[in-house]
Tab-separated table of C-alpha atoms in Angstrom:
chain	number	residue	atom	x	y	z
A	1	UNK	CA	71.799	-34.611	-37.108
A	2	UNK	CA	68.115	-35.259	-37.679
A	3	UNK	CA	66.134	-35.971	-40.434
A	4	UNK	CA	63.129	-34.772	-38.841
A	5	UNK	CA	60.632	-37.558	-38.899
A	6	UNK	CA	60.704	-37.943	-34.915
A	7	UNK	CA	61.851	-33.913	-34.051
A	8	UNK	CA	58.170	-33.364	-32.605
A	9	UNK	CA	58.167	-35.868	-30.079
A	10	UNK	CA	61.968	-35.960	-29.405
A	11	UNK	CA	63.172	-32.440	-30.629
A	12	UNK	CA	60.507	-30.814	-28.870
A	13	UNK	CA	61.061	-27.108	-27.027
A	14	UNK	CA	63.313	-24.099	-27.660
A	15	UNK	CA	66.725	-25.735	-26.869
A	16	UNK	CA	66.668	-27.655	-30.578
A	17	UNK	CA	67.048	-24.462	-31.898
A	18	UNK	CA	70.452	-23.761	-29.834
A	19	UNK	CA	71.980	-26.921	-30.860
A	20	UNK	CA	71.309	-26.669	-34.606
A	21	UNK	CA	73.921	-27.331	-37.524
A	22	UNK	CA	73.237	-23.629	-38.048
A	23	UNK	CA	73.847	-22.434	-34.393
A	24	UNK	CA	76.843	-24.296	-34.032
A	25	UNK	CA	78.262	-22.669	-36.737
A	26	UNK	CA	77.036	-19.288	-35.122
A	27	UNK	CA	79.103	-19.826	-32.276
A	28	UNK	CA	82.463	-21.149	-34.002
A	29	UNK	CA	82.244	-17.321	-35.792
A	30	UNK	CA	81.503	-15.560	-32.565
A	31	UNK	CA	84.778	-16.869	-31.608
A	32	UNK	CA	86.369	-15.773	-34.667
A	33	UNK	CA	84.933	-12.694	-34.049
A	34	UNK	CA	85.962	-12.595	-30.364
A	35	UNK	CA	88.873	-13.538	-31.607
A	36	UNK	CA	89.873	-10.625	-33.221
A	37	UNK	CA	88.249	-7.982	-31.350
A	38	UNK	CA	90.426	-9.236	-28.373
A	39	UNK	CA	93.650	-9.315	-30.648
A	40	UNK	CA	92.619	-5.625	-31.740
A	41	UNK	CA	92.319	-4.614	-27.870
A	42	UNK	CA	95.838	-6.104	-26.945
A	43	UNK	CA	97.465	-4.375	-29.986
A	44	UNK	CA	98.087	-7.912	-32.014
A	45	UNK	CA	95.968	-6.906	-34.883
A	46	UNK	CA	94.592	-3.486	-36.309
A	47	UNK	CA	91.504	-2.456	-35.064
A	48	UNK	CA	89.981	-1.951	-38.591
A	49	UNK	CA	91.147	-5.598	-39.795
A	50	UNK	CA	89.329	-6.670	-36.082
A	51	UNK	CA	86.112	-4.834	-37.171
A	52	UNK	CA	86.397	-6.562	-40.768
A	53	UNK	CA	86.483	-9.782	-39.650
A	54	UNK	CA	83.352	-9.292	-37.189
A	55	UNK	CA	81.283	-7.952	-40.462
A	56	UNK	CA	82.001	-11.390	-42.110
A	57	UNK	CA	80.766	-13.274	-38.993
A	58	UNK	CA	77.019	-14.115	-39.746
A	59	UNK	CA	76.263	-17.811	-40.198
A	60	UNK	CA	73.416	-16.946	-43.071
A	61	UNK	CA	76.156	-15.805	-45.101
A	62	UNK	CA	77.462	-19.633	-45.073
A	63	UNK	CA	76.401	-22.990	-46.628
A	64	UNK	CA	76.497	-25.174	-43.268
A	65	UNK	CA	76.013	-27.880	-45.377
A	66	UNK	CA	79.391	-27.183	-47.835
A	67	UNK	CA	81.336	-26.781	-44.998
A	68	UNK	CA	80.329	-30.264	-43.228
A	69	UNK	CA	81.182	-31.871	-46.624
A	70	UNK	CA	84.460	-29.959	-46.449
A	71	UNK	CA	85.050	-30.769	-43.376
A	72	UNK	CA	86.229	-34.302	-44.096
A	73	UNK	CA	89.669	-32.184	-45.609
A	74	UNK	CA	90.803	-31.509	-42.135
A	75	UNK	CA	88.649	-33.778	-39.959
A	76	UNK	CA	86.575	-31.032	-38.324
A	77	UNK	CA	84.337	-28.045	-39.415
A	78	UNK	CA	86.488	-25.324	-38.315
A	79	UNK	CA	89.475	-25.416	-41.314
A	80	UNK	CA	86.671	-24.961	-43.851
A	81	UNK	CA	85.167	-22.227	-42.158
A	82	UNK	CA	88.329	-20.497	-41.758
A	83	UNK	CA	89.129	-20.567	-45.443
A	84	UNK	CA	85.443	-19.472	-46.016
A	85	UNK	CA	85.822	-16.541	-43.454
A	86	UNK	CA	89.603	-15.849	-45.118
A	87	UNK	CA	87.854	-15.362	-48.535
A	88	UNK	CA	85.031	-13.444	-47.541
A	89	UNK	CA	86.968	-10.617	-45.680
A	90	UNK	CA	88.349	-7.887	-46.860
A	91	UNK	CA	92.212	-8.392	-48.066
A	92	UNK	CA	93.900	-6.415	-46.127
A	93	UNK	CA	92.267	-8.271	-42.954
A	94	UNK	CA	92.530	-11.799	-44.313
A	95	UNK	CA	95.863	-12.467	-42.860
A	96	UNK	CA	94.757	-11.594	-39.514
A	97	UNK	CA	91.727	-14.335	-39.503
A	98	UNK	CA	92.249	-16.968	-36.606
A	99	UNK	CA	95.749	-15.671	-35.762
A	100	UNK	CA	97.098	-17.913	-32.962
A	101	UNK	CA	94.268	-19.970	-32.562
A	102	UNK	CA	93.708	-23.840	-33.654
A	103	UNK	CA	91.162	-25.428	-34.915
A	104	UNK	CA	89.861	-27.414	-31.379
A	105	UNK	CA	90.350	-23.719	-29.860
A	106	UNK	CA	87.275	-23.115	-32.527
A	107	UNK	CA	85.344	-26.077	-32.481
A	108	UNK	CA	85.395	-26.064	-28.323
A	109	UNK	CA	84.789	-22.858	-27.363
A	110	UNK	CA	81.571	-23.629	-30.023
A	111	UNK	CA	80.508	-26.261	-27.730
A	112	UNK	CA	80.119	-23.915	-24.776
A	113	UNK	CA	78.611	-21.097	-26.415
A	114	UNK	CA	75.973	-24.037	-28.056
A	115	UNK	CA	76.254	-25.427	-24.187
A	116	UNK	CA	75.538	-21.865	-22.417
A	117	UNK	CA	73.001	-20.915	-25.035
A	118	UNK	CA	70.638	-24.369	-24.420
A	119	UNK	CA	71.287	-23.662	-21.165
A	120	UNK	CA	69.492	-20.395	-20.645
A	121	UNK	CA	66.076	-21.779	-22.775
A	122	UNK	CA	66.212	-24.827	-20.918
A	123	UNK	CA	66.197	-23.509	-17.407
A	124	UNK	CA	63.325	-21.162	-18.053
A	125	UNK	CA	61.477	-24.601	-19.390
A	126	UNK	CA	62.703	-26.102	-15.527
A	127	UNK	CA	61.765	-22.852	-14.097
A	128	UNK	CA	58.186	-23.003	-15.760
A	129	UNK	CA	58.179	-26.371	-14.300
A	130	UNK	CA	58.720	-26.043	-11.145
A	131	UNK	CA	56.958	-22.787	-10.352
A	132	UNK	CA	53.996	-25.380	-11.143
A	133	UNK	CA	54.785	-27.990	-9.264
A	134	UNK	CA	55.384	-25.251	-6.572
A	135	UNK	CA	51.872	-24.444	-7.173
A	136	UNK	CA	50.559	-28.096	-7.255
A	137	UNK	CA	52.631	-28.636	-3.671
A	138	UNK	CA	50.648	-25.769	-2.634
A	139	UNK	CA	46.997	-26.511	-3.652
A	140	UNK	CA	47.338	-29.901	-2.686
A	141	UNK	CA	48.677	-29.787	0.294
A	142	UNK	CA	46.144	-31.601	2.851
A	143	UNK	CA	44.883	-33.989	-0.069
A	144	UNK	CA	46.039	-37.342	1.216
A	145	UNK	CA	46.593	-40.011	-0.588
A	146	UNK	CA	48.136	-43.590	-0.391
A	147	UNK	CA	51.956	-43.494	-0.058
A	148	UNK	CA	53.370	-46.626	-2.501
A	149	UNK	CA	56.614	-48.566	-1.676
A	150	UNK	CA	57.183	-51.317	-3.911
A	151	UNK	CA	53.895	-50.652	-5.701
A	152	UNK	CA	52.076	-51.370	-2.843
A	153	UNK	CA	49.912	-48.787	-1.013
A	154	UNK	CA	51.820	-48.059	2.107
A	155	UNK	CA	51.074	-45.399	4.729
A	156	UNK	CA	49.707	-41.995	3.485
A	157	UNK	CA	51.007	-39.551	2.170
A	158	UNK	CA	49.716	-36.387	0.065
A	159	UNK	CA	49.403	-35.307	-3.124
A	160	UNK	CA	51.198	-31.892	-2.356
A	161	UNK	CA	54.152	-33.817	-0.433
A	162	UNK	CA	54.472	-35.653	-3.829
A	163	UNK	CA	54.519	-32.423	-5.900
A	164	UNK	CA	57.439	-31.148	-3.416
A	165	UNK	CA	59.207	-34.134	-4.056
A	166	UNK	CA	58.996	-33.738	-7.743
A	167	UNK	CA	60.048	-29.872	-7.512
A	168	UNK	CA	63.279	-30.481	-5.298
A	169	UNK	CA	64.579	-32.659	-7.857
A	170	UNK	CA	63.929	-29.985	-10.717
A	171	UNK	CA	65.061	-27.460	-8.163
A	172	UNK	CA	68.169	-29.166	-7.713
A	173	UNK	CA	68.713	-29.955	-10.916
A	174	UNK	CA	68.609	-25.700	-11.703
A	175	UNK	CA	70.825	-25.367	-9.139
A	176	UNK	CA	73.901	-27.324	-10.429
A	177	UNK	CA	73.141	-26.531	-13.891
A	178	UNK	CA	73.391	-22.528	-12.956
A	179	UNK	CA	76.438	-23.205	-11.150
A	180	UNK	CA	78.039	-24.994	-14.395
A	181	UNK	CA	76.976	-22.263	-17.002
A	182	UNK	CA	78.524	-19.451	-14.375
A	183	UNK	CA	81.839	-21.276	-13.360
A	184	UNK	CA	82.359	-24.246	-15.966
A	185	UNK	CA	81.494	-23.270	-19.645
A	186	UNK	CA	84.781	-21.717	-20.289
A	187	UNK	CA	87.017	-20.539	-23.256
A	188	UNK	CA	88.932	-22.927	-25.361
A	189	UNK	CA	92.233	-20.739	-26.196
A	190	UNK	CA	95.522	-22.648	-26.582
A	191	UNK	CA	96.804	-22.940	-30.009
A	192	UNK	CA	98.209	-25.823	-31.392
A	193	UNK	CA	99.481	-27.341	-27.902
A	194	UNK	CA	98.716	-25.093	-25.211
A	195	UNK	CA	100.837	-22.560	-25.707
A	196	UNK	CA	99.502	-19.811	-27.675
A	197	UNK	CA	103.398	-19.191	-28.368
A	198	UNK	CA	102.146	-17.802	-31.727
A	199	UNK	CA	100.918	-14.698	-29.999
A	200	UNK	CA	104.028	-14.266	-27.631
A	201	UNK	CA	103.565	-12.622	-24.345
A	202	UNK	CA	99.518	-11.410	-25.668
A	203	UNK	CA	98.441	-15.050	-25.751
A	204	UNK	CA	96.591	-14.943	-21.688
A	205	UNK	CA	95.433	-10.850	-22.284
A	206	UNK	CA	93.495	-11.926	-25.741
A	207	UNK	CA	92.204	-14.827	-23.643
A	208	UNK	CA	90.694	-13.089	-21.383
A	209	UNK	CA	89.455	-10.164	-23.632
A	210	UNK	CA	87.649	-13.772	-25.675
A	211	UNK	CA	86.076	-14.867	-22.183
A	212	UNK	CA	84.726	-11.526	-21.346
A	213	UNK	CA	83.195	-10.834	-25.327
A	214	UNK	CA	81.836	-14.208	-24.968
A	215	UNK	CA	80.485	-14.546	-21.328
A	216	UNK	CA	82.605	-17.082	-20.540
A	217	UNK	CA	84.414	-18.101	-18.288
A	218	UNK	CA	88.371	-17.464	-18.521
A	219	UNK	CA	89.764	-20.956	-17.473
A	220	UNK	CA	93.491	-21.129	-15.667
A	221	UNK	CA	94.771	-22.676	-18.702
A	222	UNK	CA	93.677	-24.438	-21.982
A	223	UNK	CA	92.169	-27.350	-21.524
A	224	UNK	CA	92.252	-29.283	-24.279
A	225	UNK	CA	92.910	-32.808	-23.367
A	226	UNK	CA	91.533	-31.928	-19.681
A	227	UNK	CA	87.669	-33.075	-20.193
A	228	UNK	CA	86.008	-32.393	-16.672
A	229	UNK	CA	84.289	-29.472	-18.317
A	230	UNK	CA	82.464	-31.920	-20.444
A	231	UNK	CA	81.987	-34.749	-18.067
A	232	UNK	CA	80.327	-31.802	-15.795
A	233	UNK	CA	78.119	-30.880	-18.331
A	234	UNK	CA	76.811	-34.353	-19.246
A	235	UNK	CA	76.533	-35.054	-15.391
A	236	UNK	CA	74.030	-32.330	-14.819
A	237	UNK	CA	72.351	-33.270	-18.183
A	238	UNK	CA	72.184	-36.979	-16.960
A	239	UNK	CA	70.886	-35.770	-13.757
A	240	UNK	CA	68.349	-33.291	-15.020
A	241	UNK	CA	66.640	-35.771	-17.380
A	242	UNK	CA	66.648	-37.843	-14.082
A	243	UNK	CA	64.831	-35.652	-12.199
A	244	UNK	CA	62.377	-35.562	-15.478
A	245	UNK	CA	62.409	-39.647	-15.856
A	246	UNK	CA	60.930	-39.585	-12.314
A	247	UNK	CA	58.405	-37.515	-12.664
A	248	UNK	CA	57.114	-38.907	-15.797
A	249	UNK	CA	57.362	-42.056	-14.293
A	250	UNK	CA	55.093	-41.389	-11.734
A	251	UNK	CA	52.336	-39.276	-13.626
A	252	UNK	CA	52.161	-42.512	-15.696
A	253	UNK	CA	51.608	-44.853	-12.911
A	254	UNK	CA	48.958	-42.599	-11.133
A	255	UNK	CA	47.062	-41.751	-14.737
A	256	UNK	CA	46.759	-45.858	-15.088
A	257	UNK	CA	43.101	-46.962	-15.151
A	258	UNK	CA	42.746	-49.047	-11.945
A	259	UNK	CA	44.605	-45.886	-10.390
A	260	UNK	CA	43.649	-42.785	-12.017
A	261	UNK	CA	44.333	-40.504	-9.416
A	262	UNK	CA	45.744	-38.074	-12.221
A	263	UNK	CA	45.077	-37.076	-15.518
A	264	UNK	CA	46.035	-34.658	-18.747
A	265	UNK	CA	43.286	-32.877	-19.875
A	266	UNK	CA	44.205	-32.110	-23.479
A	267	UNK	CA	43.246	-30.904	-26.349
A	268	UNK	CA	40.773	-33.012	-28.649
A	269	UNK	CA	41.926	-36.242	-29.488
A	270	UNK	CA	45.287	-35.807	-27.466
A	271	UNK	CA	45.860	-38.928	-25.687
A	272	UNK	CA	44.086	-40.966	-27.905
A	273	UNK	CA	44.942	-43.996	-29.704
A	274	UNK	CA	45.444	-45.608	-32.934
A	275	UNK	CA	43.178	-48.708	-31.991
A	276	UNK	CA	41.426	-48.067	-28.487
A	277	UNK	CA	39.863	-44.536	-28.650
A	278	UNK	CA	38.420	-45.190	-25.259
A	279	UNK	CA	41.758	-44.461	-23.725
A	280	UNK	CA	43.250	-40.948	-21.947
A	281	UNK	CA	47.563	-41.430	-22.646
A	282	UNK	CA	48.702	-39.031	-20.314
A	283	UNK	CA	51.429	-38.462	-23.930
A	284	UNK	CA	53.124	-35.708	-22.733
A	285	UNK	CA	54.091	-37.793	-19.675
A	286	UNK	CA	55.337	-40.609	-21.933
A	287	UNK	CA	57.086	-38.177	-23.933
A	288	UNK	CA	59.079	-36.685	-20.870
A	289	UNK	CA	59.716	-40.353	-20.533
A	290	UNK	CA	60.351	-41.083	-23.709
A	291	UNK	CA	62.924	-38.303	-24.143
A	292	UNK	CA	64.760	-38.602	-20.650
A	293	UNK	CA	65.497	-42.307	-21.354
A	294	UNK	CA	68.095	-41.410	-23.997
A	295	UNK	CA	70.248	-39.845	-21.553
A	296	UNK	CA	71.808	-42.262	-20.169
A	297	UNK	CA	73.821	-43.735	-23.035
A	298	UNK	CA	74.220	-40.033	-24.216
A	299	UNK	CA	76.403	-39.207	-20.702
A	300	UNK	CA	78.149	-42.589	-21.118
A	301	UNK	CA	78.990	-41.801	-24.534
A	302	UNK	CA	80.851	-38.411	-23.508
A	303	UNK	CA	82.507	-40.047	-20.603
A	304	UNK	CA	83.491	-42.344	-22.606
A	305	UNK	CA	85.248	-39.841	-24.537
A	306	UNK	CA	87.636	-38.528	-22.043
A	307	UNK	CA	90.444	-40.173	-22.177
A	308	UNK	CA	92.086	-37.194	-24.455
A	309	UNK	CA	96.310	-38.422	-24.865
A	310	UNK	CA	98.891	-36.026	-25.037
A	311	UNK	CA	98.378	-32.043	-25.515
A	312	UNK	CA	95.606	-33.094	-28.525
A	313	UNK	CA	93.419	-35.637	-28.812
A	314	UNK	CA	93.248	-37.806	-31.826
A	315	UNK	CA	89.609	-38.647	-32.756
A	316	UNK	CA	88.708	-37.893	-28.536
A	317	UNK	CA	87.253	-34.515	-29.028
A	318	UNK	CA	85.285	-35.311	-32.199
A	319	UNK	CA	83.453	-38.353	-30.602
A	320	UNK	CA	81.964	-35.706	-28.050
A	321	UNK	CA	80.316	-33.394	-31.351
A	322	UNK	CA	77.038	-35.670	-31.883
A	323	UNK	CA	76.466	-36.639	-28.460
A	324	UNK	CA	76.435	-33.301	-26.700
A	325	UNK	CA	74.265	-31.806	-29.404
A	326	UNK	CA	71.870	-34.786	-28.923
A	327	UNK	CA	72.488	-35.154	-24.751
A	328	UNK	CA	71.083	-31.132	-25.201
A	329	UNK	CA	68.286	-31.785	-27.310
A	330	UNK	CA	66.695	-34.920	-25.925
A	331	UNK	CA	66.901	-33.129	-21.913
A	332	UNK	CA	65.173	-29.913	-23.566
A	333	UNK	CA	62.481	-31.919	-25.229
A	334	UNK	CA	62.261	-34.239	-21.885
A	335	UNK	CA	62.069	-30.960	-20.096
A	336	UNK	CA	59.345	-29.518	-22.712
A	337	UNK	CA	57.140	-32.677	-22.541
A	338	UNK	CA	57.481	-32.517	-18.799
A	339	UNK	CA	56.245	-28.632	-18.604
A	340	UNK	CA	53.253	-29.760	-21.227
A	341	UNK	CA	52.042	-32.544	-19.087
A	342	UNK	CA	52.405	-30.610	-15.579
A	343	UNK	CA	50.247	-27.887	-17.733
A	344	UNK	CA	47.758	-30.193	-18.767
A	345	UNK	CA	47.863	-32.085	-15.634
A	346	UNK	CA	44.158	-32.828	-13.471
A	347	UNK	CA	43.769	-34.068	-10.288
A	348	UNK	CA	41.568	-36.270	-8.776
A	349	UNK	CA	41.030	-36.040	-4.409
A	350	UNK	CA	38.246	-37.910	-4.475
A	351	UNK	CA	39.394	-41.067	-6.654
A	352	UNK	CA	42.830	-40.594	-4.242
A	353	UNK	CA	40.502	-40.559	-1.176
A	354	UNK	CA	38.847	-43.871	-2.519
A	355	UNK	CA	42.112	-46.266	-3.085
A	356	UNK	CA	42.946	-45.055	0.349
A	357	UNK	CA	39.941	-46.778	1.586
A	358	UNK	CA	39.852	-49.738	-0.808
A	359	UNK	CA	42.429	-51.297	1.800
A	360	UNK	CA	40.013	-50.761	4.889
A	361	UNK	CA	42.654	-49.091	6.932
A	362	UNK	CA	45.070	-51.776	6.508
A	363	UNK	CA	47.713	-49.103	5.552
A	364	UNK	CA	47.295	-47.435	8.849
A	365	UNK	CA	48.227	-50.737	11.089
A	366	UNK	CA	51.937	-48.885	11.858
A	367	UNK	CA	49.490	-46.130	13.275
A	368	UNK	CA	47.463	-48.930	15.335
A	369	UNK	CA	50.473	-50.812	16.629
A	370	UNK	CA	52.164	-47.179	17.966
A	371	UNK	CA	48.927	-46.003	19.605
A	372	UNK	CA	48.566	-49.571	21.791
A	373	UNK	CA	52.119	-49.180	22.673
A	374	UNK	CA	51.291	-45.625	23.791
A	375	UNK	CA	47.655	-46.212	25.027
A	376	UNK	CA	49.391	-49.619	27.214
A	377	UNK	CA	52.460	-46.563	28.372
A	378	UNK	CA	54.516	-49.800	26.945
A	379	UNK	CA	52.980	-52.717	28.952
A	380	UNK	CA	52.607	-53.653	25.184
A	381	UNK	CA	56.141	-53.716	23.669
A	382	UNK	CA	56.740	-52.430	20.149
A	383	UNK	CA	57.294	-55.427	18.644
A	384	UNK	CA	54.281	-57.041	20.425
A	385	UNK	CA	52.235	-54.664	19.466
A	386	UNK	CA	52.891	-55.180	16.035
A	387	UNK	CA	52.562	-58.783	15.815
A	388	UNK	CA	49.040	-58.499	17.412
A	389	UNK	CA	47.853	-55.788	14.848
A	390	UNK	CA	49.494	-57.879	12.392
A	391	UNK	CA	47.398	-60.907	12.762
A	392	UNK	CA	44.074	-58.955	12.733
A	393	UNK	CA	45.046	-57.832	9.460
A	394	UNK	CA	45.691	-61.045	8.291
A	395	UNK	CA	42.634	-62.173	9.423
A	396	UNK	CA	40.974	-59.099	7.902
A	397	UNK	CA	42.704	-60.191	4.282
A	398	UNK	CA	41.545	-63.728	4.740
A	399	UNK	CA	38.050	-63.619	5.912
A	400	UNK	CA	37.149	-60.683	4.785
A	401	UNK	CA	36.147	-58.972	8.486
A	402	UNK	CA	35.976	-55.655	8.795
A	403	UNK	CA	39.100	-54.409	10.541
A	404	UNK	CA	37.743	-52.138	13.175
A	405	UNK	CA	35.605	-54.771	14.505
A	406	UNK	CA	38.918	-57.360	14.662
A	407	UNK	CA	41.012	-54.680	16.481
A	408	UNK	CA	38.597	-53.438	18.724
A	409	UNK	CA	37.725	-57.639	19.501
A	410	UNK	CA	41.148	-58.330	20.237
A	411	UNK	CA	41.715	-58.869	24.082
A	412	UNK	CA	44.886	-56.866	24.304
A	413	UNK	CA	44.189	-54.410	21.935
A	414	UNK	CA	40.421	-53.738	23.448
A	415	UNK	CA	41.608	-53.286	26.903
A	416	UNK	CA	43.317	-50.524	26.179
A	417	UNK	CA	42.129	-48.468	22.535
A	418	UNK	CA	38.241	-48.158	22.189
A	419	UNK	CA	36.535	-48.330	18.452
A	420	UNK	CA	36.661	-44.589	18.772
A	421	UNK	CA	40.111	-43.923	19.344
A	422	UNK	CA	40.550	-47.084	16.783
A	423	UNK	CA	38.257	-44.689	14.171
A	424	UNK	CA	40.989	-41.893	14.844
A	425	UNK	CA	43.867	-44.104	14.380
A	426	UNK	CA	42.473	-45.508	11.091
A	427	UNK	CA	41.770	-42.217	10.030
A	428	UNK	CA	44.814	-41.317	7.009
A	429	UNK	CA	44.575	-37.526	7.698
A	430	UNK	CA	45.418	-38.170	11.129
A	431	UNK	CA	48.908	-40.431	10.491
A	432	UNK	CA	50.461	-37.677	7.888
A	433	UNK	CA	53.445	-36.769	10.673
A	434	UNK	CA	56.119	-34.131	9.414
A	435	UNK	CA	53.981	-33.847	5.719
A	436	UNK	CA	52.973	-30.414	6.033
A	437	UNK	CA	56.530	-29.304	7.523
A	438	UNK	CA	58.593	-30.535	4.959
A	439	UNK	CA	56.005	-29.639	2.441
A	440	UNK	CA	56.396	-26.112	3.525
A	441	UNK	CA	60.824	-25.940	3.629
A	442	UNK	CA	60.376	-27.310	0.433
A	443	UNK	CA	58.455	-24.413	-1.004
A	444	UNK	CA	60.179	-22.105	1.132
A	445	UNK	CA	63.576	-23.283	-0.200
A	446	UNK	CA	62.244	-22.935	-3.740
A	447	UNK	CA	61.092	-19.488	-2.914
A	448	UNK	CA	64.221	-18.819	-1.781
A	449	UNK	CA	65.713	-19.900	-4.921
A	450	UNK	CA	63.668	-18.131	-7.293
């Protein structure tokens, strides 16, 4: 699926491993194996032909490669690998190889072991991430800085309210994904339409006994033209390299020159570039970026695929192969740029402190407008109050004045707020409102999770 050129910047972590052409064809043999210990355990095979058929279940005893060429034969990877397992084990256990099972039973049960098996790397790479953004939200948590809507600087904000932002959309994102691997990844057991009629009245007990060798779960029924499985999966994928996208996004923005409220501190010569070797990327931030970005058309690609007709799917179930594999890759390598750059990240109070004051306390004219309403006990309406604050700062932007001195000029405004209670109100610590309280549920709820 690759051919490597781009697999450190968008194969990146431990979850390319999972999805390999080599682990996939792990998994399709721990099902054969499964497979036959569970026929063995419901009586439908021998117990020594079960254990002979688990000996011959090791992918490094197969060509992956010979067996996707083959696979053109039968349309999918699992008849070759059949006939390779067939041949391999002993003969007096060959006939009992993939008894009652067909070949989606193989190929989908594959996809959530591969599914389940990226999912346990890649939430300790979310885990990693937001135990430091926990520790960010934490550290920073009375560092204020300018709160942006639109790009503009709006009221403040701070850095550690940002950080708990960024963590309850990784937290979140942990959340549905644990509740997917526990409840959704399930056992593909049917045979050839949902029947299993080929094991008679064992077909449901050697289901189970596959779910439970596995750690799967056991669905109600097969469900191999019934997709929500896979839409689910791809949904929390989308939604994961969301959370990432956002993130990245940000640490971009805020590491741009004119801001440079954040930084990665790399190694030597990370960040640099080609042509301008004055410049500090934040790369592992583009990377994230980078990465996430693919998702979208990745999750549109395998709900695209759903429409399965009938009790099988012609052509349906192989369209979703390539993109799951790469929908898992790119969100572990988003998620493994993401953790670099949080680990690299720097950051800067002081150059925060300064943008806040570039704008002279124009950001904090809300602030002004609801202490004259307050200071006036509403002999100033709200919307009065607003329009005169409103045309200081105008004034301010045109001419240049300093804003203090226009406010506390102002005939309405000076009757009632003096250039020291003016100082206060222009003051960003002092216009933070619920900040530290929702800072703190937010770590509290991640504590709570962990």
């Amino acid at each position: 699926m690759s051919d490597g050129l781009f697999d450190g910047v968008l194969a990146a972590g431990p979850v390319a491993e999972r999805v390999s052409g080599a682990a996939w064809l792990q998994a399709m043999l721990d099902f054969e194996g499964a497979l036959a210990l569970a026929s063995a355990d419901a009586g439908v095979i021998p117990a020594p032909a079960a254990a002979a058929i688990v000996r011959c279940c090791r992918a490094d005893d197969y060509d992956v490669t010979a067996i996707g060429a083959r696979a053109v034969d039968i349309g999918n990877p699992a008849g070759p690998l059949v006939r390779a397992l067939t041949a391999r084990v002993e003969p007096e256990a060959a006939a009992y190889v993939h008894l009652g099972a067909t070949s989606q039973d193989v190929s989908d049960t594959a996809a959530m072991l591969v599914t389940a098996r990226a999912f346990d790397v890649l939430d300790g790479e979310l885990r990693s991430c937001a135990a430091i953004l926990a520790g960010l939200a934490d550290e920073y948590a009375d560092t204020v800085m300018a709160g942006r809507s639109l790009l503009q600087q709006a009221p403040p904000v701070t850095f550690g309210l940002t950080a708990a932002g960024w963590l309850g959309g990784i937290a979140a994102a942990r959340t549905r994904l644990d509740r997917i691997r526990r409840d959704r990844l399930a056992v593909q057991f049917g045979g050839a339409v949902g029947t299993l009629a080929a094991l008679g009245d064992s077909g449901i007990p050697v289901l189970g006994g596959i779910a439970r060798r596995l750690g799967l779960a056991e669905p109600v029924l097969p469900w191999h033209t019934e997709r929500s499985r896979i839409a689910e999966v791809a949904g929390v994928l989308g939604q994961t390299c969301g959370a990432v996208a956002k993130i990245a996004r940000d640490l971009t923005l805020l590491a741009q020159t004119e801001v440079a409220e954040v930084y990665e501190q790399g190694s030597a010569g990370t960040g640099g570039s080609s042509t301008m070797p004055h410049k500090r990327n934040p790369v592992a931030a583009v990377l994230a970026a980078g990465a996430a970005g693919q998702a979208p058309g990745l999750v549109a690609a395998l709900l695209g695929a759903s429409a399965h007709e009938y009790q099988r799917a012609a052509g349906a179930w192989h369209a979703e192969w390539r993109p799951l594999s790469e929908l898992l890759r790119t969100t572990g390598s988003a998620v493994c740029w993401l953790r670099t750059s949080l680990e690299r990240l720097r950051v800067d109070p002081d150059r925060m402190r300064a943008n806040l004051d570039l704008t002279g306390g124009l950001l904090l004219a809300e602030n002004v407008a609801i202490g004259l309403v307050s200071a006036s006990r509403a002999a100033v309406s709200r919307q009065e109050a607003s329009d005169i604050v409103a045309d200081c700062c105008r004034r301010a932007l045109a001419d240049g004045g300093d804003l203090i001195d226009l406010l506390a000029g102002d005939a309405v405004i000076g009757k009632y707020l003096g250039r020291t209670r003016l100082a206060e109100l222009l003051d960003p610590a002092h216009y933070l409102g619920s900040a530290g309280a929702f800072l703190r549920r937010a770590l509290e709820e991640w504590e709570d999770r962990s």
